[in-house]
XYZ file of C-alpha atoms in Angstrom:
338
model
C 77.891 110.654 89.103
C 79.806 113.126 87.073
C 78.877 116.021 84.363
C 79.646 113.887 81.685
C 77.234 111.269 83.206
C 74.110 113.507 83.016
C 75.337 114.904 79.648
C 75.115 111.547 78.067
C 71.785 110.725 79.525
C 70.518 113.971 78.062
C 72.519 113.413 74.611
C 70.621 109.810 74.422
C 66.895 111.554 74.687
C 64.805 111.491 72.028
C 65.820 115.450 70.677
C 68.831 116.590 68.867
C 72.153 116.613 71.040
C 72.031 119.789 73.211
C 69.334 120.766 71.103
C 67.769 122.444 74.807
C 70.512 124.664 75.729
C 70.364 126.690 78.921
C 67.721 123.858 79.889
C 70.257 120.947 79.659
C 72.498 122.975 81.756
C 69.882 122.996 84.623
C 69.691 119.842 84.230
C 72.823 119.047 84.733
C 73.294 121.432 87.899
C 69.975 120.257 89.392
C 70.409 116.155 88.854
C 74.226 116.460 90.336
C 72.725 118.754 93.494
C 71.211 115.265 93.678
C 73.275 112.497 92.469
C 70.345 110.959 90.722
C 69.395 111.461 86.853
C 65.616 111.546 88.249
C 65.459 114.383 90.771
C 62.494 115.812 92.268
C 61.502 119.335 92.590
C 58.560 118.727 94.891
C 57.592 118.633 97.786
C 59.588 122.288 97.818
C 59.440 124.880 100.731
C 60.622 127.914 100.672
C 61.259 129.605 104.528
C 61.890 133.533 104.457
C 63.816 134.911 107.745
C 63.175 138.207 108.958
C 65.109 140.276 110.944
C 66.425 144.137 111.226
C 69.234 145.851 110.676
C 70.712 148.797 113.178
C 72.585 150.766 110.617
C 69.175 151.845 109.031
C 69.630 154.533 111.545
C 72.701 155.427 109.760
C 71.662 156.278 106.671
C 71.621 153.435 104.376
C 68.304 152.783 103.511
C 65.854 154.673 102.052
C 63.402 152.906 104.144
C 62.861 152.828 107.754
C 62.756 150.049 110.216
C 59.247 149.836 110.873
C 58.690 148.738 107.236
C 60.279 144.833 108.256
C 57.411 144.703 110.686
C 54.809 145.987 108.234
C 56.030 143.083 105.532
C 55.686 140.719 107.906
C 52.565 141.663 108.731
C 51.647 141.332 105.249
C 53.582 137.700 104.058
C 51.355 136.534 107.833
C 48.007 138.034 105.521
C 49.374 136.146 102.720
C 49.283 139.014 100.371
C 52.894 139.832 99.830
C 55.117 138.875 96.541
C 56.326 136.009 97.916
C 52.557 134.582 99.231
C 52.035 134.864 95.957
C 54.750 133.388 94.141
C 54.870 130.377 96.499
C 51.103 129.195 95.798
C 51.180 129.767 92.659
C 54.462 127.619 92.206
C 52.862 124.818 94.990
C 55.716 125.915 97.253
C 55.249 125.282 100.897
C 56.082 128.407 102.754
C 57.209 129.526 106.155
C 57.807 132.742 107.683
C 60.655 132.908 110.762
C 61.538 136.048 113.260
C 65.473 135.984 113.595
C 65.734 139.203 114.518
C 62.868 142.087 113.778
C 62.801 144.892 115.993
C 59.029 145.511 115.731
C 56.408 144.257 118.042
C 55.610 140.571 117.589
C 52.129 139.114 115.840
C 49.377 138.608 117.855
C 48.152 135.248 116.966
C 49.888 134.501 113.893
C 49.083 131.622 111.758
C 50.760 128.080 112.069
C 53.173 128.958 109.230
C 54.987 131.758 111.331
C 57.850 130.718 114.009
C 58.989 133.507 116.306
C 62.461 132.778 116.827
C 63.804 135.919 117.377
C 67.157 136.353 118.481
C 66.963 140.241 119.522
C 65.848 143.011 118.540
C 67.583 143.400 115.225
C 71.348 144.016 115.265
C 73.651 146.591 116.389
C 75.006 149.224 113.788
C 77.708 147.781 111.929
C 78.642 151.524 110.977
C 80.009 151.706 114.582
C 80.385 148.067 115.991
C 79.896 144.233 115.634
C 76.419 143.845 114.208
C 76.329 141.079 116.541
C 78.360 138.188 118.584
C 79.607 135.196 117.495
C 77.229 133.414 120.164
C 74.233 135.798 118.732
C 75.227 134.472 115.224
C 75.293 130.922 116.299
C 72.164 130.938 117.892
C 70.215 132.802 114.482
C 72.627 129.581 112.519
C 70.809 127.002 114.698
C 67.488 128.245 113.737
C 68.463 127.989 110.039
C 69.866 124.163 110.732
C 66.467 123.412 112.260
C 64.252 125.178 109.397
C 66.297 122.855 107.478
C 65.991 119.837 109.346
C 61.996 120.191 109.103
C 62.037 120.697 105.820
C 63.717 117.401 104.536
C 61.428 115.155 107.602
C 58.886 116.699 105.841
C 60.012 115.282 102.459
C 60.976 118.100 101.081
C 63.658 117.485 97.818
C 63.804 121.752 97.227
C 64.481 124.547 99.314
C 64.361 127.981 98.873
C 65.855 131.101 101.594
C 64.323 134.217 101.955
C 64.416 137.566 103.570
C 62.861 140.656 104.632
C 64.627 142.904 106.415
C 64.730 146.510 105.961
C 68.860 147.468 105.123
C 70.109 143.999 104.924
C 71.659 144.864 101.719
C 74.424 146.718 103.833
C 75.690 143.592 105.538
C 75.052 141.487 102.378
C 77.953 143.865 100.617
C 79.844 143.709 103.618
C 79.720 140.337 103.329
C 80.723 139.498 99.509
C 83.309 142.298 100.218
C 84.814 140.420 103.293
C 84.333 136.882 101.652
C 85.125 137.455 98.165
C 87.723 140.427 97.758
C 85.696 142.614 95.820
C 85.746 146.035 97.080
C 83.284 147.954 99.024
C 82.594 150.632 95.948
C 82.351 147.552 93.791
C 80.008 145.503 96.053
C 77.166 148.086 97.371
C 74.168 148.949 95.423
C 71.237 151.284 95.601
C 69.094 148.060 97.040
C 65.683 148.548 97.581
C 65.960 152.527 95.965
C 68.708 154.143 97.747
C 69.562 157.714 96.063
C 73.102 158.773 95.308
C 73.912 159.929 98.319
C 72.538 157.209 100.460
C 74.821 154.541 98.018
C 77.777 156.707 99.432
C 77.134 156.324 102.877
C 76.650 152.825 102.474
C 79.800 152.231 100.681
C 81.506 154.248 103.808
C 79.334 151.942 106.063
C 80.665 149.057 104.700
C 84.226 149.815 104.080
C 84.413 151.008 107.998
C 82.337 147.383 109.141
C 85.165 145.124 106.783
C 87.880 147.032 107.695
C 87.070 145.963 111.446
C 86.238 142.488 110.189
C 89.116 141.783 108.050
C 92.342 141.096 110.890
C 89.190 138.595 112.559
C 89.299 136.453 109.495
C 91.287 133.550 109.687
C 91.869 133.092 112.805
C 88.258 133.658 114.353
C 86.069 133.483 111.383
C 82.615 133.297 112.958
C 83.289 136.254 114.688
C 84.275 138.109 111.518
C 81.501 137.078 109.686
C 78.781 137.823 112.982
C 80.107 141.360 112.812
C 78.721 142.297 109.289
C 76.006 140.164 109.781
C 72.293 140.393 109.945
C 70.297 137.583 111.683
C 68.174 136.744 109.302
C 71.318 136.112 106.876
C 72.786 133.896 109.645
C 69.699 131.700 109.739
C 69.836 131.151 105.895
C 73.490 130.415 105.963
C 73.016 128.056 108.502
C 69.074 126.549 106.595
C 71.936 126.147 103.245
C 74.784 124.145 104.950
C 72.057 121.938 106.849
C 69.777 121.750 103.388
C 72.961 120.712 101.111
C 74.224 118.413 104.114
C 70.418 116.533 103.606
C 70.967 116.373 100.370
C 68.308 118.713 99.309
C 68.422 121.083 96.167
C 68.884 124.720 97.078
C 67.715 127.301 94.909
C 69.173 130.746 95.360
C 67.786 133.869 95.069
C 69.519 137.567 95.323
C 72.144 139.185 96.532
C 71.198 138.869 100.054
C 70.303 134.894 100.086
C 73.476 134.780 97.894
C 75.381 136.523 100.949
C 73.680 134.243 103.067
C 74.985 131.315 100.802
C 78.841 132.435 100.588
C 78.927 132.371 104.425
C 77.367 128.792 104.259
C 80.143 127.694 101.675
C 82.778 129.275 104.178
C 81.871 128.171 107.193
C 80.754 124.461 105.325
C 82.741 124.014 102.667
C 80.827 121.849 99.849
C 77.443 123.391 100.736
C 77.587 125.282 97.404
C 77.333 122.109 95.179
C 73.725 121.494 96.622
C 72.961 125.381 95.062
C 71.260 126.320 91.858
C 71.503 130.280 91.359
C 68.161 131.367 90.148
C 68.887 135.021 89.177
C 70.977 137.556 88.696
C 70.044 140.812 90.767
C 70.712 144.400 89.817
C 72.643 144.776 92.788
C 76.389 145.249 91.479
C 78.227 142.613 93.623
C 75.761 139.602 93.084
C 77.451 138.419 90.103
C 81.227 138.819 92.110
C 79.085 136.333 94.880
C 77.902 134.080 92.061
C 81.448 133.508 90.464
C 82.594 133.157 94.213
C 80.356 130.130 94.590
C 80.904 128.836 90.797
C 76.991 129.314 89.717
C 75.464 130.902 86.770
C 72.164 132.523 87.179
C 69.410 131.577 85.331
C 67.509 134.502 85.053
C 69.214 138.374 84.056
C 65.548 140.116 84.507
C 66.714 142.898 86.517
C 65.210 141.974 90.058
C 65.855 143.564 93.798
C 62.794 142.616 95.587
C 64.183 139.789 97.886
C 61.741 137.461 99.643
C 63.043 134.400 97.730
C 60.836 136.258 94.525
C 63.628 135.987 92.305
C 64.247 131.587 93.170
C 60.677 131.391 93.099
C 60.016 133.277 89.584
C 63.086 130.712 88.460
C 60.708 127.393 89.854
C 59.269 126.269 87.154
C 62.241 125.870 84.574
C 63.884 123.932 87.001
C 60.378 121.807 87.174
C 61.193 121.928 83.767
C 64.762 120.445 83.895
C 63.580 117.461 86.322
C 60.875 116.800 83.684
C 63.300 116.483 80.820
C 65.396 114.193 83.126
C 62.778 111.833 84.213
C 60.240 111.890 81.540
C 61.902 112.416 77.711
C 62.100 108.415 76.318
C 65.312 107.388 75.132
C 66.045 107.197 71.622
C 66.849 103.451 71.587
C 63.688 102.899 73.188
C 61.504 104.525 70.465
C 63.776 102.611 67.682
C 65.661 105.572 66.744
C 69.239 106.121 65.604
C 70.746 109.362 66.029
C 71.245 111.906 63.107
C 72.798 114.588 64.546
């Protein structure tokens, strides 16, 4: 099924040609993520990954560590944004430890998975944020978050995060994958000051630098070094999701990361992607264009969590509606006009 396919389903709907814009082209993006001009939007899950991030120590955050643990602590209470969001939306969620460097829940609910590959990463502001096994292993949780969904029935799947810092490696990462420079891809993420954008930037140009002669030759490797876990287990939940045949909706800059490293590492994976925003943070749109999506949204969001995908939900329930549910005009007796 190609573009033109979907286009002249939509143009045959009882409306004026094209008369639903940006709508139609969700349409189109969401029924060829699913070769079918019916596609479903539910069941959806949404899975956020947590994990932390050793250059917080460094500087580049004006948060500290222990603040992962405390959001986790609060998604497990179901009172965060993304709680929220989800069951509002009917989204199934789940909450996985990649990586967080605070004390594990005492009897957490059945939605939370401890899967923690250490105790966040090493500083990429001095060395490999982690190994190329270490990466693999956080990838393999991903694949099987993925695989669970889909047996599960689920047709949409959204990646999230929380991880204090992880902005840092998600510029590292557009900067390393994409060519866009270190000044050009590092923002003030979740309210960095002046100063603390400037050490970043340094952070990050120092972390690619040592990256860079890896790629091509050893890519994993060059991609675990700027690398957070929690971004390894949503590349990995992407290139097993689109490989299912499931729809994935994107969120921010640091999902986005998450999904250029998917499209690398399994190429075609960014077909099965729908961006559903487009963050504040200055090298998102350089990641979009990358991966050849358009956001829906331009609402100026940074939170993370999947908020921004989730917010997005419902106008892709929208698009599957028009697909599946709009008569045709032949089949109401009418001739087109327009």
């Amino acid at each position: 099924m190609t573009e033109d396919d979907v286009r002249a389903h939509l143009d045959a709907l009882a409306k004026p040609r094209r008369s639903l814009g940006r709508l139609e082209d969700i349409a189109v993006s969401l029924a060829l993520t699913q070769h079918r001009l019916d596609p479903r939007t539910r069941p959806r899950r949404i899975v956020l990954f947590a994990g932390d991030h050793g250059c917080v120590a460094d500087g580049v955050s004006a948060w500290p560590s222990a603040v992962t643990g405390m959001m986790v602590a609060t998604i497990l209470a179901g009172r965060a944004t993304s709680s929220a969001l989800a069951a509002t939306h009917g989204c199934d969620l789940r909450l996985v430890d990649v990586g967080v460097a605070s004390a594990r829940p005492v009897a957490p609910p059945p939605f939370f998975r401890d899967a923690r590959v250490a105790d966040g990463t090493v500083s990429l502001a001095h060395d490999a944020a982690m190994t190329a096994a270490q990466f693999d292993a956080a990838w393999r949780v991903g694949v099987e978050e993925a695989q669970a969904a889909v047996a599960d029935g689920a047709a949409l799947l959204i990646a999230g995060e929380m991880g204090i810092g992880n902005t840092t490696p998600a510029a590292a990462l557009t900067t390393l994958l994409t060519g866009l420079s270190p000044v050009e891809a590092v923002g003030a993420g979740a309210g960095a000051d002046a100063a603390i954008v400037v050490t970043k930037a340094c952070v990050v140009t120092a972390a690619v630098a040592r990256a860079t002669p890896l790629l091509g030759h050893d890519d994993r490797a060059a991609i675990a070094s700027v690398a957070g876990y929690e971004i390894a287990a949503m590349a990995g939940f992407f290139a097993e999701g689109a490989a299912r045949g499931a729809t994935l909706l994107l969120d921010g800059y640091v999902a986005t990361a998450a999904a250029l490293v998917a499209a690398h590492l399994a190429p075609g994976s960014e077909r099965a992607m729908i961006a559903g925003h487009l963050s504040v943070e200055p090298g998102h749109g350089a990641a979009l264009a990358q991966l050849g999506l358009t956001p829906m949204l331009d609402w100026g969001m940074r939170l993370g969590e999947g908020s921004g995908a989730l917010v997005a939900l419902p106008l892709v329930d929208a698009a599957a509606a028009l697909l599946a549910d709009v008569a045709r005009l032949d089949a109401i007796g009418a001739e087109r006009a327009d």
